[in-house]
Short mmCIF file of C-alpha atoms and ligand atoms in Angstrom, two decimals:
data_model
loop_
_atom_site.label_atom_id
_atom_site.label_comp_id
_atom_site.label_asym_id
_atom_site.label_seq_id
_atom_site.Cartn_x
_atom_site.Cartn_y
_atom_site.Cartn_z
CA UNK L 4 122.05 90.93 18.60
CA UNK L 5 119.86 88.47 20.31
CA UNK L 6 118.65 91.19 22.85
CA UNK L 7 118.21 93.60 20.28
CA UNK L 8 115.79 91.08 18.33
CA UNK L 9 114.06 90.10 21.31
CA UNK L 10 113.38 93.86 22.54
CA UNK L 11 112.22 94.61 18.83
CA UNK L 12 109.85 91.67 18.86
CA UNK L 13 108.48 92.74 22.08
CA UNK L 14 107.84 96.26 20.70
CA UNK L 15 106.18 94.86 17.40
CA UNK L 16 103.85 92.68 19.65
CA UNK L 17 102.95 95.57 21.77
CA UNK L 18 102.36 97.83 18.58
CA UNK L 19 100.19 95.23 17.12
CA UNK L 20 97.81 95.43 19.95
CA UNK L 21 97.50 99.03 19.62
CA UNK L 22 94.36 100.20 17.76
CA UNK L 23 96.24 102.62 15.50
CA UNK L 24 93.07 104.05 13.68
CA UNK L 25 91.94 105.74 16.93
CA UNK L 26 94.07 108.73 16.62
CA UNK L 27 91.32 111.45 15.66
CA UNK L 28 93.87 114.01 14.45
CA UNK L 29 93.20 114.15 10.67
CA UNK L 30 91.45 117.63 9.90
CA UNK L 31 91.51 117.73 5.92
CA UNK L 32 89.46 120.53 4.48
CA UNK L 33 85.81 119.41 3.70
CA UNK L 34 85.34 117.74 0.39
CA UNK L 35 84.31 120.38 -2.40
CA UNK L 36 85.96 123.50 -3.53
CA UNK L 37 86.05 126.71 -1.53
CA UNK L 38 86.50 129.87 -3.08
CA UNK L 39 87.21 132.90 -0.64
CA UNK L 40 85.67 136.12 -1.42
CA UNK L 41 88.63 137.96 -1.96
CA UNK L 42 89.71 135.31 -4.88
CA UNK L 43 86.55 136.09 -7.03
CA UNK L 44 87.25 137.87 -10.02
CA UNK L 45 86.30 141.68 -10.00
CA UNK L 46 87.68 145.09 -10.27
CA UNK L 47 89.08 144.93 -6.75
CA UNK L 48 90.96 141.34 -7.43
CA UNK L 49 94.32 141.44 -5.83
CA UNK L 50 96.65 138.61 -6.18
CA UNK L 51 98.47 138.88 -2.62
CA UNK L 52 94.94 139.73 -0.87
CA UNK L 53 93.54 136.47 -2.67
CA UNK L 54 96.47 134.40 -1.78
CA UNK L 55 96.01 135.58 1.87
CA UNK L 56 92.37 134.61 1.69
CA UNK L 57 93.34 131.08 0.78
CA UNK L 58 95.93 130.79 3.52
CA UNK L 59 93.31 131.99 5.94
CA UNK L 60 91.34 128.70 5.24
CA UNK L 61 93.55 127.08 7.50
CA UNK L 62 92.52 127.57 11.18
CA UNK L 63 95.52 128.29 13.37
CA UNK L 64 95.56 125.06 14.97
CA UNK L 65 95.77 123.17 11.35
CA UNK L 66 98.38 125.68 10.61
CA UNK L 67 100.43 124.72 13.77
CA UNK L 68 100.13 121.31 13.29
CA UNK L 69 101.17 121.29 9.48
CA UNK L 70 104.29 123.22 10.41
CA UNK L 71 105.29 120.98 13.31
CA UNK L 72 104.84 118.08 11.17
CA UNK L 73 106.95 119.39 8.25
CA UNK L 74 109.67 121.06 10.55
CA UNK L 75 109.96 117.91 12.43
CA UNK L 76 110.51 116.35 9.00
CA UNK L 77 114.00 118.25 8.73
CA UNK L 78 115.13 116.81 12.23
CA UNK L 79 113.63 113.11 11.02
CA UNK L 80 115.97 113.33 8.07
CA UNK L 81 119.10 114.29 10.18
CA UNK L 82 118.43 111.87 12.66
CA UNK L 83 117.82 109.06 10.20
CA UNK L 84 121.14 110.09 8.50
CA UNK L 85 122.93 109.91 11.76
CA UNK L 86 121.31 106.73 12.73
CA UNK L 87 122.62 105.27 9.35
CA UNK L 88 126.00 106.26 10.36
CA UNK L 89 125.50 104.46 13.43
CA UNK L 90 124.49 101.08 11.82
CA UNK L 91 127.55 101.23 9.56
CA UNK L 92 129.61 101.55 12.84
CA UNK L 93 127.94 98.56 14.04
CA UNK L 94 128.73 96.41 11.17
CA UNK L 95 132.16 97.61 10.89
CA UNK L 96 133.36 97.80 14.82
CA UNK L 97 131.64 94.65 16.03
CA UNK L 98 133.01 92.70 13.02
CA UNK L 99 129.53 91.66 12.03
CA UNK L 100 130.46 92.90 8.32
CA UNK L 101 133.65 90.73 8.36
CA UNK L 102 131.72 87.80 9.52
CA UNK L 103 129.01 88.01 6.82
CA UNK L 104 131.74 88.16 4.24
CA UNK L 105 133.42 85.07 5.59
CA UNK L 106 130.15 83.24 5.75
CA UNK L 107 129.52 84.33 1.95
CA UNK L 108 132.87 83.32 1.04
CA UNK L 109 132.80 79.80 2.41
CA UNK L 110 129.76 79.06 0.35
CA UNK L 111 131.59 80.24 -2.77
CA UNK L 112 134.95 81.67 -3.67
CA UNK L 113 133.55 83.17 -6.76
CA UNK L 114 133.76 87.04 -6.21
CA UNK L 115 130.43 87.78 -7.91
CA UNK L 116 128.64 85.06 -5.83
CA UNK L 117 130.19 85.89 -2.53
CA UNK L 118 129.34 89.61 -3.22
CA UNK L 119 125.95 88.63 -4.05
CA UNK L 120 125.28 86.79 -0.68
CA UNK L 121 127.09 89.34 1.29
CA UNK L 122 124.50 91.92 -0.13
CA UNK L 123 121.68 89.75 0.71
CA UNK L 124 122.74 89.35 4.22
CA UNK L 125 123.54 93.12 4.56
CA UNK L 126 120.26 94.20 3.22
CA UNK L 127 118.43 91.95 5.88
CA UNK L 128 120.42 92.90 8.76
CA UNK L 129 120.20 96.48 7.82
CA UNK L 130 116.50 96.21 7.59
CA UNK L 131 116.58 94.75 11.05
CA UNK L 132 118.75 97.23 12.75
CA UNK L 133 116.89 100.33 10.98
CA UNK L 134 113.38 99.00 11.92
CA UNK L 135 113.18 100.82 15.35
CA UNK L 136 113.68 104.06 13.56
CA UNK L 137 111.33 103.13 10.61
CA UNK L 138 108.58 102.16 13.16
CA UNK L 139 108.83 105.50 14.64
CA UNK L 140 109.39 107.77 11.27
CA UNK L 141 107.01 105.85 9.12
CA UNK L 142 104.43 104.32 11.57
CA UNK L 143 104.10 106.03 14.84
CA UNK L 144 104.53 109.54 13.43
CA UNK L 145 102.64 109.32 10.38
CA UNK L 146 99.66 108.04 12.73
CA UNK L 147 100.14 110.75 15.32
CA UNK L 148 99.66 113.38 12.59
CA UNK L 149 96.72 111.54 11.04
CA UNK L 150 98.54 110.86 7.83
CA UNK L 151 97.83 107.10 8.18
CA UNK L 152 95.18 104.79 9.32
CA UNK L 153 96.99 101.56 8.43
CA UNK L 154 96.92 99.06 11.39
CA UNK L 155 100.13 97.88 12.22
CA UNK L 156 100.40 94.15 10.72
CA UNK L 157 99.36 95.76 7.50
CA UNK L 158 102.28 98.18 7.79
CA UNK L 159 104.72 95.44 8.66
CA UNK L 160 103.48 93.37 5.69
CA UNK L 161 104.30 96.37 3.33
CA UNK L 162 107.57 96.68 4.86
CA UNK L 163 108.18 93.09 4.30
CA UNK L 164 107.27 93.31 0.85
CA UNK L 165 109.58 96.29 0.37
CA UNK L 166 112.32 94.32 1.61
CA UNK L 167 111.53 91.34 -0.80
CA UNK L 168 111.62 94.08 -3.42
CA UNK L 169 115.11 95.33 -2.33
CA UNK L 170 116.40 91.78 -2.23
CA UNK L 171 115.77 91.38 -5.70
CA UNK L 172 116.83 94.67 -7.19
CA UNK L 173 119.65 96.04 -4.76
CA UNK L 174 122.18 92.99 -5.31
CA UNK L 175 122.06 93.71 -8.92
CA UNK L 176 123.54 97.15 -8.48
CA UNK L 177 125.99 95.96 -5.71
CA UNK L 178 127.01 92.90 -7.89
CA UNK L 179 127.76 95.18 -10.88
CA UNK L 180 129.53 97.80 -8.98
CA UNK L 181 131.66 95.53 -7.42
CA UNK L 182 132.62 94.00 -10.74
CA UNK L 183 133.46 97.27 -11.73
CA UNK L 184 135.75 97.90 -8.82
CA UNK L 185 137.77 94.56 -9.46
CA UNK L 186 138.22 95.40 -13.07
CA UNK L 187 138.40 99.05 -13.78
CA UNK L 188 140.87 100.19 -11.04
CA UNK L 189 140.73 103.61 -10.20
CA UNK L 190 137.99 104.19 -12.85
CA UNK L 191 135.40 102.24 -11.06
CA UNK L 192 133.40 105.11 -10.06
CA UNK L 193 132.88 106.19 -13.86
CA UNK L 194 131.28 102.53 -14.36
CA UNK L 195 129.33 102.52 -11.06
CA UNK L 196 127.58 106.06 -12.39
CA UNK L 197 126.58 104.44 -15.77
CA UNK L 198 125.41 101.43 -13.81
CA UNK L 199 123.40 103.50 -11.42
CA UNK L 200 121.95 105.43 -14.65
CA UNK L 201 121.18 102.01 -16.27
CA UNK L 202 119.27 100.66 -13.09
CA UNK L 203 117.33 104.02 -12.60
CA UNK L 204 115.75 103.67 -16.43
CA UNK L 205 115.07 99.99 -15.48
CA UNK L 206 113.25 100.65 -12.31
CA UNK L 207 111.19 103.46 -13.61
CA UNK L 208 110.01 100.99 -16.51
CA UNK L 209 109.35 98.25 -14.18
CA UNK L 210 107.93 100.06 -11.25
CA UNK L 211 104.23 100.73 -12.23
CA UNK L 212 103.87 97.40 -13.72
CA UNK L 213 105.92 94.71 -11.17
CA UNK L 214 106.32 96.87 -8.08
CA UNK L 215 103.25 99.31 -7.51
CA UNK L 216 100.67 96.35 -7.74
CA UNK L 217 102.53 94.88 -4.98
CA UNK L 218 101.31 97.20 -2.32
CA UNK L 219 98.05 98.67 -3.79
CA UNK L 220 95.34 97.23 -6.00
CA UNK L 221 95.13 99.01 -9.13
CA UNK L 222 91.89 99.01 -11.43
CA UNK L 223 90.39 100.75 -14.16
CA UNK L 224 88.40 104.10 -13.41
CA UNK L 225 84.98 103.58 -14.01
CA UNK L 226 83.09 105.67 -16.65
CA UNK L 227 81.87 108.91 -15.50
CA UNK L 228 82.80 112.83 -15.38
CA UNK L 229 86.00 112.14 -13.83
CA UNK L 230 87.11 109.60 -16.43
CA UNK L 231 85.88 111.70 -19.25
CA UNK L 232 87.70 115.02 -17.79
CA UNK L 233 91.07 112.98 -17.32
CA UNK L 234 90.72 111.36 -20.91
CA UNK L 235 89.75 114.62 -22.41
CA UNK L 236 92.77 116.46 -20.67
CA UNK L 237 95.06 113.44 -21.88
CA UNK L 238 93.88 113.76 -25.41
CA UNK L 239 94.50 117.36 -25.45
CA UNK L 240 98.12 117.05 -24.25
CA UNK L 241 98.78 114.16 -26.56
CA UNK L 242 99.36 111.67 -23.65
CA UNK L 243 99.61 108.29 -25.59
CA UNK L 244 97.17 106.39 -23.27
CA UNK L 245 93.79 105.52 -22.61
CA UNK L 246 94.64 103.79 -19.60
CA UNK L 247 93.20 105.54 -16.44
CA UNK L 248 93.36 103.87 -13.25
CA UNK L 249 92.57 104.46 -9.50
CA UNK L 250 94.37 102.57 -6.75
CA UNK L 251 93.52 102.29 -2.87
CA UNK L 252 96.39 104.62 -1.39
CA UNK L 253 93.92 105.13 1.49
CA UNK L 254 95.30 101.63 2.77
CA UNK L 255 98.52 103.32 3.55
CA UNK L 256 98.13 106.97 3.83
CA UNK L 257 95.52 109.95 3.84
CA UNK L 258 97.46 111.98 1.34
CA UNK L 259 96.12 112.54 -1.96
CA UNK L 260 98.04 112.29 -5.29
CA UNK L 261 98.17 110.87 -8.81
CA UNK L 262 100.80 110.13 -11.27
CA UNK L 263 101.63 109.40 -14.84
CA UNK L 264 103.99 106.55 -14.83
CA UNK L 265 105.92 104.28 -17.15
CA UNK L 266 107.85 104.68 -20.31
CA UNK L 267 107.70 103.28 -23.65
CA UNK L 268 104.32 101.67 -23.81
CA UNK L 269 103.97 101.13 -20.00
CA UNK L 270 102.21 104.76 -19.56
CA UNK L 271 99.51 104.81 -17.24
CA UNK L 272 97.37 107.60 -15.60
CA UNK L 273 96.62 106.69 -11.98
CA UNK L 274 94.59 108.61 -9.47
CA UNK L 275 94.80 107.39 -5.55
CA UNK L 276 91.35 106.90 -4.07
CA UNK L 277 91.94 109.72 -1.53
CA UNK L 278 91.89 112.14 -4.48
CA UNK L 279 88.73 110.70 -5.73
CA UNK L 280 87.07 110.93 -2.32
CA UNK L 281 88.20 114.41 -1.03
CA UNK L 282 88.58 116.68 -4.11
CA UNK L 283 86.18 118.24 -6.36
CA UNK L 284 86.35 117.63 -10.26
CA UNK L 285 88.37 121.12 -10.86
CA UNK L 286 90.76 120.14 -8.27
CA UNK L 287 91.24 116.90 -9.80
CA UNK L 288 91.58 118.34 -13.36
CA UNK L 289 94.47 120.52 -11.74
CA UNK L 290 96.32 117.78 -10.34
CA UNK L 291 96.17 115.81 -13.66
CA UNK L 292 97.32 118.81 -15.61
CA UNK L 293 100.26 118.89 -13.27
CA UNK L 294 101.13 115.27 -13.56
CA UNK L 295 100.60 115.51 -17.33
CA UNK L 296 103.28 118.49 -17.36
CA UNK L 297 105.64 115.92 -15.70
CA UNK L 298 104.98 113.54 -18.74
CA UNK L 299 105.07 115.90 -21.71
CA UNK L 300 108.45 117.48 -20.36
CA UNK L 301 110.11 114.23 -19.71
CA UNK L 302 110.66 115.03 -16.11
CA UNK L 303 111.46 111.36 -14.98
CA UNK L 304 114.26 110.81 -17.53
CA UNK L 305 115.52 114.36 -17.03
CA UNK L 306 115.72 113.52 -13.29
CA UNK L 307 117.32 110.31 -14.06
CA UNK L 308 119.95 112.17 -15.84
CA UNK L 309 120.51 114.93 -13.22
CA UNK L 310 120.51 112.45 -10.35
CA UNK L 311 123.23 110.30 -12.07
CA UNK L 312 125.38 113.64 -12.54
CA UNK L 313 125.08 113.85 -8.69
CA UNK L 314 125.92 110.22 -8.22
CA UNK L 315 128.89 110.81 -10.46
CA UNK L 316 130.36 113.54 -8.34
CA UNK L 317 129.31 111.43 -5.13
CA UNK L 318 131.18 108.20 -6.52
CA UNK L 319 134.21 110.48 -7.20
CA UNK L 320 134.28 111.55 -3.75
CA UNK L 321 133.84 108.19 -2.29
CA UNK L 322 136.76 106.75 -4.64
CA UNK L 323 139.00 109.53 -2.86
CA UNK L 324 137.58 109.18 0.59
CA UNK L 325 137.24 105.30 0.58
CA UNK L 326 140.92 104.54 0.11
CA UNK L 327 141.87 106.97 2.72
CA UNK L 328 139.44 105.52 5.31
CA UNK L 329 140.51 102.17 4.41
CA UNK L 330 144.18 103.01 4.94
CA UNK L 331 143.19 104.26 8.32
CA UNK L 332 140.58 101.77 9.55
CA UNK L 333 140.78 98.72 7.37
CA UNK L 334 143.30 97.00 9.49
CA UNK L 335 141.59 97.62 12.73
CA UNK L 336 138.20 96.27 11.08
CA UNK L 337 140.08 93.55 9.24
CA UNK L 338 138.87 95.11 5.86
CA UNK L 339 141.07 94.17 2.77
CA UNK L 340 140.66 96.71 0.11
CA UNK L 341 137.88 98.72 -1.90
CA UNK L 342 136.92 95.41 -3.68
CA UNK L 343 136.27 93.68 -0.36
CA UNK L 344 132.37 93.38 -0.06
CA UNK L 345 133.07 93.87 3.89
CA UNK L 346 133.72 97.35 3.42
CA UNK L 347 130.52 97.90 1.86
CA UNK L 348 128.92 99.51 5.18
CA UNK L 349 131.92 101.87 5.16
CA UNK L 350 131.35 102.81 1.62
CA UNK L 351 127.70 103.29 2.07
CA UNK L 352 128.27 105.57 4.91
CA UNK L 353 130.70 107.76 3.19
CA UNK L 354 128.08 108.06 0.27
CA UNK L 355 125.37 108.92 2.80
CA UNK L 356 127.36 112.07 3.86
CA UNK L 357 127.84 113.27 0.38
CA UNK L 358 124.39 112.76 -0.46
CA UNK L 359 123.14 114.24 2.81
CA UNK L 360 125.25 117.26 1.80
CA UNK L 361 123.77 117.35 -1.85
CA UNK L 362 120.17 117.12 -0.34
CA UNK L 363 119.56 120.86 -1.03
CA UNK L 364 120.95 120.40 -4.62
CA UNK L 365 118.40 117.38 -5.14
CA UNK L 366 115.71 119.34 -3.81
CA UNK L 367 116.41 122.35 -6.26
CA UNK L 368 116.38 119.92 -9.00
CA UNK L 369 113.22 118.40 -8.09
CA UNK L 370 111.47 121.73 -7.34
CA UNK L 371 112.32 123.28 -10.52
CA UNK L 372 110.53 120.48 -12.28
CA UNK L 373 107.63 120.81 -9.90
CA UNK L 374 107.35 124.43 -10.52
CA UNK L 375 107.37 123.60 -14.48
CA UNK L 376 104.73 121.10 -14.01
CA UNK L 377 102.73 123.78 -12.10
CA UNK L 378 102.84 126.22 -14.80
CA UNK L 379 102.02 123.67 -17.33
CA UNK L 380 99.15 122.24 -15.29
CA UNK L 381 97.57 125.51 -14.98
CA UNK L 382 97.61 126.27 -18.77
CA UNK L 383 96.64 122.89 -19.25
CA UNK L 384 93.88 122.36 -17.13
CA UNK L 385 92.83 126.02 -16.53
CA UNK L 386 91.67 125.48 -13.01
CA UNK L 387 93.07 128.12 -10.98
CA UNK L 388 90.59 127.65 -8.07
CA UNK L 389 91.14 124.00 -8.42
CA UNK L 390 94.97 124.05 -8.37
CA UNK L 391 94.72 126.81 -5.49
CA UNK L 392 92.48 124.54 -3.23
CA UNK L 393 94.24 121.31 -3.80
CA UNK L 394 97.55 123.17 -2.98
CA UNK L 395 96.01 124.13 0.45
CA UNK L 396 94.81 120.65 1.11
CA UNK L 397 98.63 119.30 0.78
CA UNK L 398 99.12 121.67 4.02
CA UNK L 399 98.38 118.39 5.71
CA UNK L 400 101.79 117.41 5.42
CA UNK L 401 103.84 120.06 3.71
CA UNK L 402 104.41 123.71 5.50
CA UNK L 403 102.41 126.24 3.90
CA UNK L 404 104.52 129.27 4.03
CA UNK L 405 108.16 128.70 4.79
CA UNK L 406 110.84 131.39 4.70
CA UNK L 407 112.84 131.70 1.60
CA UNK L 408 116.24 129.91 3.09
CA UNK L 409 114.01 127.20 4.58
CA UNK L 410 112.15 126.74 1.09
CA UNK L 411 115.71 126.09 -0.60
CA UNK L 412 117.18 123.83 2.07
CA UNK L 413 114.38 121.60 2.57
CA UNK L 414 111.30 121.93 -0.02
CA UNK L 415 111.32 119.32 -3.18
CA UNK L 416 108.26 121.04 -4.24
CA UNK L 417 106.84 124.49 -4.04
CA UNK L 418 105.17 125.65 -1.04
CA UNK L 419 101.43 125.96 -0.87
CA UNK L 420 101.94 129.84 -0.55
CA UNK L 421 103.68 129.87 -3.91
CA UNK L 422 101.23 127.41 -5.63
CA UNK L 423 98.44 129.62 -4.78
CA UNK L 424 99.99 132.69 -5.53
CA UNK L 425 100.69 131.28 -8.98
CA UNK L 426 97.10 130.28 -9.33
CA UNK L 427 96.01 133.86 -8.31
CA UNK L 428 98.33 135.46 -10.69
CA UNK L 429 97.13 133.26 -13.58
CA UNK L 430 93.64 133.98 -12.83
CA UNK L 431 94.32 137.78 -12.96
CA UNK L 432 96.10 137.47 -16.29
CA UNK L 433 93.14 135.22 -17.77
CA UNK L 434 90.05 136.90 -16.99
CA UNK L 435 87.62 135.40 -19.57
CA UNK L 436 83.89 136.24 -18.80
CA UNK L 437 83.08 132.57 -19.25
CA UNK L 438 85.48 131.49 -16.67
CA UNK L 439 84.30 134.16 -14.14
CA UNK L 440 80.69 132.68 -14.62
CA UNK L 441 81.88 129.24 -13.97
CA UNK L 442 83.94 130.37 -10.95
CA UNK L 443 80.87 131.68 -9.40
CA UNK L 444 78.92 128.72 -9.97
CA UNK L 445 81.38 126.64 -8.38
ZN1 ZN J 520 104.77 117.06 -9.22
#
């Protein structure tokens, strides 16, 4: 353990001295709307040709890099999963988990308190053990592909803030679920499912108010054409807020994004500075139309319900598998029973197997909502060129034209190809003369 920490420390020090912002790989499209000739309205307009013309805006080198980043992500997800199983094995087979439980029980014999202390130790130890992987996937790789310009110390500070948030929130869930395990017997997994649902709702309410501001500075969007357009779109779609903010996402990432977040009175619209800096007004309107679609169709709540169902099945499977695993390995690893917090790494490992396998299902649930928001956004914002352009911009981190099976397995959003095609179809069916004139003027 000491060796591991020493190695880690030396890696951290060497990383801190690397000038991370020197990577000259970022190759976003230039600011402003591009409309390929084949996408302009006219008698020869053809959805497929217009879509191909948009895809051709990407140079072969850009497309190659986009594919490499996204396809590499499939392996990153797999190795992160496998690495997590390895970490669980370290906790169990080295006796680390049992020692942490014993230490927690020496402080207090009260089950809820010793479980809480165990959870805190487990979160911190996991953070340390997973750090080498996080440094590669979330720092080095993002810089390699020009998706982040954040210097290493700032990145570490953000990671530590994330750890602090975890230390506050995660033990609540762990303690509640272990209380259910102790009291509800074989039905603990039903209680656990309800606890996950309640926790989901709680975090979506507090995240925009208490968590997001820890990582970024949010401020009111100054008066001007962007604010006017966003507020007009909000009024037209009855979004109950005049709270429009922007935030400095460029600290961490070069990606463009926006969101409508909050529940019951905490609603706010937030645009990131990359979106404001890199895109044109029609693109911003297209993005906000999409985000408002999520809000109007209650996608956050809907997703909480779906994900709770997924967790319900996952917990039921965990219930069956955990008792068997404990019968088999419990004595060797000195784990007592399922109410023993020292068995948490084992339970987490089993749960991670189920959730990894459920990945395509969860992707499908999210992708379904994203498709709905795309359809809503096009009708709300009526900016097919903006929508097509911004869909092309997202190729910096999402493969533009995957195969059908690839899309089902790995995509939690429609691909750029699908989105541009949707925009061009919309354009074909909405050929208003005023719109055509406006398009020509962009
Ligand atoms: Zn979305």
